[in-house]
C-alpha positions as protocol buffer text, in pm:
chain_id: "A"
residue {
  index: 1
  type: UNK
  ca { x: -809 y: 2937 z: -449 }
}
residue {
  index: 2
  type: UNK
  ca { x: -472 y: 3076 z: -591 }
}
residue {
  index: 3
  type: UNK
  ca { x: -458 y: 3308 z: -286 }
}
residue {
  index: 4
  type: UNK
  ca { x: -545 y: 2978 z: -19 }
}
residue {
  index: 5
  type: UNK
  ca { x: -176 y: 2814 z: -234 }
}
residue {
  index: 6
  type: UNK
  ca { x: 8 y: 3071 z: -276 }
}
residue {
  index: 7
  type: UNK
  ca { x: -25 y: 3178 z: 170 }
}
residue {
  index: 8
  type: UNK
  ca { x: -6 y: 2804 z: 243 }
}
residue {
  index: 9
  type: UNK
  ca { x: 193 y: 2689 z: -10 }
}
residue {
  index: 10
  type: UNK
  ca { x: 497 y: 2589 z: 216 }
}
residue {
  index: 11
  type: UNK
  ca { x: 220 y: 2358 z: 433 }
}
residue {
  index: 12
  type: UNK
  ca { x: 72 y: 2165 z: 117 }
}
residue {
  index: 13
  type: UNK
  ca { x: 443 y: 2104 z: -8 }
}
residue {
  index: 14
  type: UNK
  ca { x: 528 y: 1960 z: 332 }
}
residue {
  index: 15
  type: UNK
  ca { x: 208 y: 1773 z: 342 }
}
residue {
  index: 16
  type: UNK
  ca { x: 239 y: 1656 z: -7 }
}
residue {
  index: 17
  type: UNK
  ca { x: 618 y: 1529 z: 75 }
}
residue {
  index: 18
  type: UNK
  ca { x: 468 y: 1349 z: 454 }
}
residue {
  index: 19
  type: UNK
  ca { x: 222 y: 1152 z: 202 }
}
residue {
  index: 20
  type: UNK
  ca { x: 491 y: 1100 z: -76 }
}
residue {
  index: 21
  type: UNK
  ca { x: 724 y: 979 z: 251 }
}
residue {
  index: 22
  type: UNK
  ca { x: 482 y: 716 z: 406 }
}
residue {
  index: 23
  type: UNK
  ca { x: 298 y: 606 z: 64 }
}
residue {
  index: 24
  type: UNK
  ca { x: 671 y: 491 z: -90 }
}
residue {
  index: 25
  type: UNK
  ca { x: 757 y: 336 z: 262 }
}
residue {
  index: 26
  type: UNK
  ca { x: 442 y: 151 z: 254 }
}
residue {
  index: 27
  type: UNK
  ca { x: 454 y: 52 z: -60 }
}
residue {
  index: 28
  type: UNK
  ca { x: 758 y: -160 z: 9 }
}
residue {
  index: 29
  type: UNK
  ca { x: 668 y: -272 z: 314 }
}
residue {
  index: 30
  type: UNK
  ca { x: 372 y: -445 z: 206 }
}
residue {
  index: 31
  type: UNK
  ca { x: 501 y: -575 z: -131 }
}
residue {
  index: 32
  type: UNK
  ca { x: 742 y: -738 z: 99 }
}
residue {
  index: 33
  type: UNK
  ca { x: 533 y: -868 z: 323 }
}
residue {
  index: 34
  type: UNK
  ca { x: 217 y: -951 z: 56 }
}
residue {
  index: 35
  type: UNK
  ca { x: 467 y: -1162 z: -123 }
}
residue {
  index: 36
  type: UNK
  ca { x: 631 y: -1358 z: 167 }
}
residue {
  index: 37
  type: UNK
  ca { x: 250 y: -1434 z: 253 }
}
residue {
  index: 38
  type: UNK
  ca { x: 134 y: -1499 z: -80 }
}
residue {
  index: 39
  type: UNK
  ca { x: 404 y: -1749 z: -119 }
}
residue {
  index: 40
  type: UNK
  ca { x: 309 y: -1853 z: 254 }
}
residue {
  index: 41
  type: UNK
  ca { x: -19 y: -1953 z: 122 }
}
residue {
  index: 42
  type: UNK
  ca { x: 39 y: -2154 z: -183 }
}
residue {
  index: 43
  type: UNK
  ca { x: 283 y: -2313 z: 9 }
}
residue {
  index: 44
  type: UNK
  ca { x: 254 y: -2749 z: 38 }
}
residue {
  index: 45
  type: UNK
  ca { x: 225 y: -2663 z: 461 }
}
residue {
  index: 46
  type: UNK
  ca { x: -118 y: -2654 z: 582 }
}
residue {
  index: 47
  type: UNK
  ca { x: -19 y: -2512 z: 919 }
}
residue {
  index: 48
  type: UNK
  ca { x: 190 y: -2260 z: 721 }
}
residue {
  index: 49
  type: UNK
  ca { x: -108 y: -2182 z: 516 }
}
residue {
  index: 50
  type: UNK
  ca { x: -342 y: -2128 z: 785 }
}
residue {
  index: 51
  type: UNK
  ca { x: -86 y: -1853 z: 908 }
}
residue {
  index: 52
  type: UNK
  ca { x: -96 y: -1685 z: 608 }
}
residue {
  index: 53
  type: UNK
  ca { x: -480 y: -1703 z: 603 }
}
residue {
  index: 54
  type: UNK
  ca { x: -588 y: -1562 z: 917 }
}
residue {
  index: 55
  type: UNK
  ca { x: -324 y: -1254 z: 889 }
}
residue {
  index: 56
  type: UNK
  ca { x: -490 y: -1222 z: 537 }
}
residue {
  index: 57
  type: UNK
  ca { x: -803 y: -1224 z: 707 }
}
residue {
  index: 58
  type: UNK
  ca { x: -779 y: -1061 z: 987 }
}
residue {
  index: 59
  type: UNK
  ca { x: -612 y: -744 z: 811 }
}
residue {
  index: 60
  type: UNK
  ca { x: -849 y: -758 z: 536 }
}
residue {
  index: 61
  type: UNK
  ca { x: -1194 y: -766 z: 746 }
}
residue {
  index: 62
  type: UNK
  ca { x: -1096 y: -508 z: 937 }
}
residue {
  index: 63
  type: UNK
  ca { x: -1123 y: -127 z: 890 }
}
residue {
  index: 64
  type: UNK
  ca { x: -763 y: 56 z: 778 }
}
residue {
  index: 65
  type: UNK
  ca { x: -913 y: 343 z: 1032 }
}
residue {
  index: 66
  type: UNK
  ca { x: -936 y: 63 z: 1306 }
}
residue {
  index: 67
  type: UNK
  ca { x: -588 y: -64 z: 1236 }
}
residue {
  index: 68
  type: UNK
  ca { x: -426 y: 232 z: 1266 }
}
residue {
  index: 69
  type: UNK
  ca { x: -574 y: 351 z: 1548 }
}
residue {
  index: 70
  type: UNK
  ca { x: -473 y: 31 z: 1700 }
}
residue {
  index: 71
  type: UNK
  ca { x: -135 y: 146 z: 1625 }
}
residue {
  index: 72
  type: UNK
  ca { x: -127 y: 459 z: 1766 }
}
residue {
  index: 73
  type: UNK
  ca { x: -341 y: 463 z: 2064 }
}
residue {
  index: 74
  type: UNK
  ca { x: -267 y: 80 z: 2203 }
}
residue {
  index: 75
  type: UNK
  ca { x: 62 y: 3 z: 2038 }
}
residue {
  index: 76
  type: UNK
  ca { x: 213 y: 354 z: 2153 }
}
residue {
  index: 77
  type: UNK
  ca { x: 118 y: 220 z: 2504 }
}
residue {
  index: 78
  type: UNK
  ca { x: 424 y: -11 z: 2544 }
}
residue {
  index: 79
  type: UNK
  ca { x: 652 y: 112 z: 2206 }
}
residue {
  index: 80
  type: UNK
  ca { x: 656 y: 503 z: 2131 }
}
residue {
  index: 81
  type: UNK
  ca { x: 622 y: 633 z: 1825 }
}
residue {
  index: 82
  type: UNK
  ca { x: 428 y: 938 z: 1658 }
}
residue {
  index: 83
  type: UNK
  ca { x: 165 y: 944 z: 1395 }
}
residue {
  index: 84
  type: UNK
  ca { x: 345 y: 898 z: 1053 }
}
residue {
  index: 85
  type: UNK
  ca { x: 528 y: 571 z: 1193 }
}
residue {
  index: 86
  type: UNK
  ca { x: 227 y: 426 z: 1342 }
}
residue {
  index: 87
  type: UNK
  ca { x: -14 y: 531 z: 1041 }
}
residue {
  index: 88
  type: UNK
  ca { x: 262 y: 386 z: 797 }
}
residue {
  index: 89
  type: UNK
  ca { x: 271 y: 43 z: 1007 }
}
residue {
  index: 90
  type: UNK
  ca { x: -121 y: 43 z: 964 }
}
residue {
  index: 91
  type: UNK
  ca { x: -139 y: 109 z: 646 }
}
residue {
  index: 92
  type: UNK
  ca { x: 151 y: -150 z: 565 }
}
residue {
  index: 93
  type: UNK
  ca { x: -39 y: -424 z: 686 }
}
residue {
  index: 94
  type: UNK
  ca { x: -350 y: -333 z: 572 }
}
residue {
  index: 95
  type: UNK
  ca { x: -179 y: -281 z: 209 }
}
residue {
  index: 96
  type: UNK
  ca { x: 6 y: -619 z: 230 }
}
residue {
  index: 97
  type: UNK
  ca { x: -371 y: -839 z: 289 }
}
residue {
  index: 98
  type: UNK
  ca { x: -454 y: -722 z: -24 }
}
residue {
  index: 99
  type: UNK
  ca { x: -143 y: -742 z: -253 }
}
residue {
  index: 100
  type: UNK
  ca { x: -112 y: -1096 z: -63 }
}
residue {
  index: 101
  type: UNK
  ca { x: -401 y: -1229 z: -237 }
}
residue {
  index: 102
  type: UNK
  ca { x: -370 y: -1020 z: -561 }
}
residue {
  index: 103
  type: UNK
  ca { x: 23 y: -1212 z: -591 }
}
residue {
  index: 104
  type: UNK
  ca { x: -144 y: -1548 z: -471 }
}
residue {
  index: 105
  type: UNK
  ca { x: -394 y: -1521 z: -746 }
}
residue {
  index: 106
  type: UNK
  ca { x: -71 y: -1493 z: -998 }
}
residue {
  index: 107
  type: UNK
  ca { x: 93 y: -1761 z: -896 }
}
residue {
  index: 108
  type: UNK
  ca { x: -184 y: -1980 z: -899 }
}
residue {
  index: 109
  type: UNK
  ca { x: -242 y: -1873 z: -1294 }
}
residue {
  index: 110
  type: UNK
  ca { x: 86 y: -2012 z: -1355 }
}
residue {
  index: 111
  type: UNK
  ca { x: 63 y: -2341 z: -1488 }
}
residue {
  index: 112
  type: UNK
  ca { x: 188 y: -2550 z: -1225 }
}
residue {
  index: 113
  type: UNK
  ca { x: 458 y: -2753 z: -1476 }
}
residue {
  index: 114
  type: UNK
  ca { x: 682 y: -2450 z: -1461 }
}
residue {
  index: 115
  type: UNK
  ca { x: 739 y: -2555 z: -1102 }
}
residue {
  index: 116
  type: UNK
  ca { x: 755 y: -2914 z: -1155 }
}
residue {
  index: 117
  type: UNK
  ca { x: 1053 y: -2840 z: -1496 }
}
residue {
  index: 118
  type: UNK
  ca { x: 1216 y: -2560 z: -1225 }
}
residue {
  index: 119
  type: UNK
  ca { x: 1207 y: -2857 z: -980 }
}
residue {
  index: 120
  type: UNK
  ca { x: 1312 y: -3146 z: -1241 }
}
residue {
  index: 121
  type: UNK
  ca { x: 1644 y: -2923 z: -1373 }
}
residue {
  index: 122
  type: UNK
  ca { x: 1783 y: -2921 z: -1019 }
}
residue {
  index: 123
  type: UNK
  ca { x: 1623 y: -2608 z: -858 }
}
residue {
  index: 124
  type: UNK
  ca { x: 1468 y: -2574 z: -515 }
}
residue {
  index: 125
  type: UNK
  ca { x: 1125 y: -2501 z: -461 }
}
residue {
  index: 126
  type: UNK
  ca { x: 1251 y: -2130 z: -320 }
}
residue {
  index: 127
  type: UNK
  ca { x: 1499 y: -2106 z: -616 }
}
residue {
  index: 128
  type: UNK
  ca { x: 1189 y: -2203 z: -876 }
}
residue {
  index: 129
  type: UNK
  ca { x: 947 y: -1969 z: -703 }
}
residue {
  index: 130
  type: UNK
  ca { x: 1197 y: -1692 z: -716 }
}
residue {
  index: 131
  type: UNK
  ca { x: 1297 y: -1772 z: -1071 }
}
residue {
  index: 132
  type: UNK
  ca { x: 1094 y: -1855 z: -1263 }
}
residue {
  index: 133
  type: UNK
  ca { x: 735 y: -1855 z: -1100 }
}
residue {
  index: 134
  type: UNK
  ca { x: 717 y: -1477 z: -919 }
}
residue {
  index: 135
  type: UNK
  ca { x: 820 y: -1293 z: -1229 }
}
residue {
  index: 136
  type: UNK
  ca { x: 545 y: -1459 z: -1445 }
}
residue {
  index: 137
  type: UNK
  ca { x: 316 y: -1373 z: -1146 }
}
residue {
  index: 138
  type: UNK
  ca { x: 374 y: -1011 z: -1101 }
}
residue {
  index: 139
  type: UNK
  ca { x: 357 y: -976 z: -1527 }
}
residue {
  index: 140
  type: UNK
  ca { x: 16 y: -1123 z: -1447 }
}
residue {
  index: 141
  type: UNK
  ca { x: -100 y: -916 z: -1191 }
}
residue {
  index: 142
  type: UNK
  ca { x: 11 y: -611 z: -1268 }
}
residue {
  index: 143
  type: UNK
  ca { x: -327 y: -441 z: -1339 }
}
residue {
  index: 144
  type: UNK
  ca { x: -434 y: -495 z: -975 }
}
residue {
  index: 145
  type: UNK
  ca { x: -127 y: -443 z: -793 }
}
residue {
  index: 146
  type: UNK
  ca { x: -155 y: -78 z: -981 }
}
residue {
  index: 147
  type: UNK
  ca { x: -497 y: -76 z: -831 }
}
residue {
  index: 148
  type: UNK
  ca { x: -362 y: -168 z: -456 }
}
residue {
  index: 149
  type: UNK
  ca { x: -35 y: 96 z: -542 }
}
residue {
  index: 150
  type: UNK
  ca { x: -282 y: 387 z: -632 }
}
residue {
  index: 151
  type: UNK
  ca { x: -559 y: 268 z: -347 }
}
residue {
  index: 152
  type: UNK
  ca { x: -261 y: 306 z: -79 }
}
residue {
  index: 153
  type: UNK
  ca { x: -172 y: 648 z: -188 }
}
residue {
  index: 154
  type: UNK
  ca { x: -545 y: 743 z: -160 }
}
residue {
  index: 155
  type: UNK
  ca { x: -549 y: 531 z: 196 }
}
residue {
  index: 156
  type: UNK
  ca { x: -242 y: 776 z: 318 }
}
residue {
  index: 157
  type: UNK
  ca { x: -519 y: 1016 z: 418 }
}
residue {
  index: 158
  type: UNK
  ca { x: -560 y: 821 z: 728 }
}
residue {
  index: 159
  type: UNK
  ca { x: -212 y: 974 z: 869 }
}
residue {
  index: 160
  type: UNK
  ca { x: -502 y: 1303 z: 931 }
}
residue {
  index: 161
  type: UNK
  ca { x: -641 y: 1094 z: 1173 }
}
residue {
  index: 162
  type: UNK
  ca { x: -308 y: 1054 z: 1400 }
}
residue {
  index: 163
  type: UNK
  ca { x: -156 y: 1383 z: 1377 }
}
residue {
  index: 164
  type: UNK
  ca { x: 101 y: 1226 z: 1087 }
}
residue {
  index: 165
  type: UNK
  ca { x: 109 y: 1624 z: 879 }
}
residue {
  index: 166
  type: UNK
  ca { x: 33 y: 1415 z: 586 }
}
residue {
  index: 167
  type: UNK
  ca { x: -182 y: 1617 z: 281 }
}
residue {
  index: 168
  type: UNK
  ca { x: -492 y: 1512 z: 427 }
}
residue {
  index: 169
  type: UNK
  ca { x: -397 y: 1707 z: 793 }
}
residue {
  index: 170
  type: UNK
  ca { x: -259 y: 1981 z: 649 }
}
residue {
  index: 171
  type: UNK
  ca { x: -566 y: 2047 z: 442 }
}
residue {
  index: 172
  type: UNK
  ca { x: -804 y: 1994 z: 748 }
}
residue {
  index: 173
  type: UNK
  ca { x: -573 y: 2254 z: 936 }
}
residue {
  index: 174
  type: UNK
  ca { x: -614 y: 2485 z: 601 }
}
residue {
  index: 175
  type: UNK
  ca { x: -970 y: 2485 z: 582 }
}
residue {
  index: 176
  type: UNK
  ca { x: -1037 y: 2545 z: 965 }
}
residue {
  index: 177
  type: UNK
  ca { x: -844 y: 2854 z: 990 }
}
residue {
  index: 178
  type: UNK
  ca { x: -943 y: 2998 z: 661 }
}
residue {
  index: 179
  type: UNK
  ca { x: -1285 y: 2876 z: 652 }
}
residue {
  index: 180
  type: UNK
  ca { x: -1276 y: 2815 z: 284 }
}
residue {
  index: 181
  type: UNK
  ca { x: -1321 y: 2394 z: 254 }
}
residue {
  index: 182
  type: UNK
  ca { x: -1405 y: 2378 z: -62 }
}
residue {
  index: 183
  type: UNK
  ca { x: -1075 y: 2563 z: -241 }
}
residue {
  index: 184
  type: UNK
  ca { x: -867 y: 2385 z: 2 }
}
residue {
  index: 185
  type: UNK
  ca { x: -978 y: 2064 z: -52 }
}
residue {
  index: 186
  type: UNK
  ca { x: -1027 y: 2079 z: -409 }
}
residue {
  index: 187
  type: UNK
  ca { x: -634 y: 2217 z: -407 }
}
residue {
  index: 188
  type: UNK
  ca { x: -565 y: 1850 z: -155 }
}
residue {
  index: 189
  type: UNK
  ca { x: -746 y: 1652 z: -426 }
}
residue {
  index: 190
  type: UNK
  ca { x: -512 y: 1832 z: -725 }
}
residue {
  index: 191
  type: UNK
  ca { x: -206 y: 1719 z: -434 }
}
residue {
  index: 192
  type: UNK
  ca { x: -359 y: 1395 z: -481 }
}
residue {
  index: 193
  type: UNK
  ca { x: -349 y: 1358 z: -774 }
}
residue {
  index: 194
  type: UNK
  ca { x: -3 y: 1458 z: -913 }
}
residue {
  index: 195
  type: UNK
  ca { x: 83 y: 1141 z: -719 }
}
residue {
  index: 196
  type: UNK
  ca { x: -191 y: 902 z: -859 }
}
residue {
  index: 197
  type: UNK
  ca { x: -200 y: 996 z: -1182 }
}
residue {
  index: 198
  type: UNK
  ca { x: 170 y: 960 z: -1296 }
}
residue {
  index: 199
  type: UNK
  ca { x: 147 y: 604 z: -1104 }
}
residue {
  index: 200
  type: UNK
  ca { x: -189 y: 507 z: -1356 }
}
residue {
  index: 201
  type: UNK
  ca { x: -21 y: 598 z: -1659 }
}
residue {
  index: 202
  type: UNK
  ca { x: 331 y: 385 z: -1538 }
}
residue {
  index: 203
  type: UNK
  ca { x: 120 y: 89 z: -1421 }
}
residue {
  index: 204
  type: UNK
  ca { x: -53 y: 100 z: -1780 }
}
residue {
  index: 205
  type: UNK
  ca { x: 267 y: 174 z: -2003 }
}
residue {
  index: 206
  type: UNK
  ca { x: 411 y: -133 z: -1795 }
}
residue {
  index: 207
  type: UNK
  ca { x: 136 y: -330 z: -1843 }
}
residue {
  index: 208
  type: UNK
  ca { x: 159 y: -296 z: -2246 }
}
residue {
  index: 209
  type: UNK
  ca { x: 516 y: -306 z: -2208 }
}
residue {
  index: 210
  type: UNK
  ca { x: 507 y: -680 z: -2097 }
}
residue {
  index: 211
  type: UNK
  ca { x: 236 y: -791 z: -2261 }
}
């Protein structure tokens, strides 16, 4: 095992930083987009809700694998782009379904007279949700958005699948050249988790934090 790291060392660390790379870009990109949709839903628009709902839908009921491979084999058709941007666009989306409905289920839990004082002291419904309803929301929910955080990083595997030199590639070029799987991925699952868990203990210290 030590000699499989120490000869490929310089692949795992780029592998490890391709992961690091798409998992952080991801991570915004769907907290972006999970909250515009979450906010879509709860919305008083039924056509607006029904927007958010079948994106929800769609992206949740369908396979990350299939997603991405949507991406990168039919998207790439008509826009180019390699691996890592079209697995990191997959696994956006994907991401955001989930954190959309995690942050819905947060705002719902707040009592619904914080919006109706936000809206009764002169602010909007945008400047209330921003204000004053979101940050009790995310206080809320911040056990299983550190679920969705850590399940992303773990879902970054599926770069391997389009060439995107995450961890996950880099290990399956490892162990087919050395023939010696289970070192290499036992040393992609160590990888692995260096990433996840610092990001458990956070998401727990925050959660006691603001309790």
């Amino acid at each position: 095992m030590i000699n499989i790291l120490t000869t490929h060392w310089s692949d795992f660390v780029h592998g490890f930083g391709i992961t690091l790379l798409a998992s952080i870009i991801a991570l915004i990109i769907s907290m972006i987009l999970g909250t515009g949709f979450a906010i879509l839903e709860v919305l008083p628009n039924k056509f607006v809700n029904l927007v958010a709902r079948i994106y929800i839908e769609i992206f949740r009921n369908i396979p990350l694998l299939v997603v991405t491979m949507f991406f990168y084999v039919v998207v790439t058709q008509f826009i180019k782009m390699n691996g890592l941007v079209a697995g990191t666009i997959g696994l956006s989306l994907y991401t955001s379904a989930f954190i959309a409905e995690t942050v819905r289920a947060g705002i719902l839990s707040v009592d619904k007279g914080q919006m109706e004082g936000a809206r009764a002291n002169g602010l909007t419904y945008w400047q209330a949700m921003r204000i004053i309803i979101l940050p009790q929301a995310f206080k809320i929910v911040i056990p299983p958005l550190g679920n969705q955080f850590i399940n992303l990083v773990k879902n970054s595997s599926i770069l391997a699948f389009v060439a995107g030199f995450d961890l996950m590639y880099q290990g399956n070029e490892i162990a087919s050249t050395t023939f010696d799987t289970i070192d290499t991925y036992i040393l992609v699952g160590v990888f692995y988790l260096i990433i996840t868990l610092p990001l458990s203990y956070y998401m727990r210290y925050l959660e006691h934090k603001l309790a």
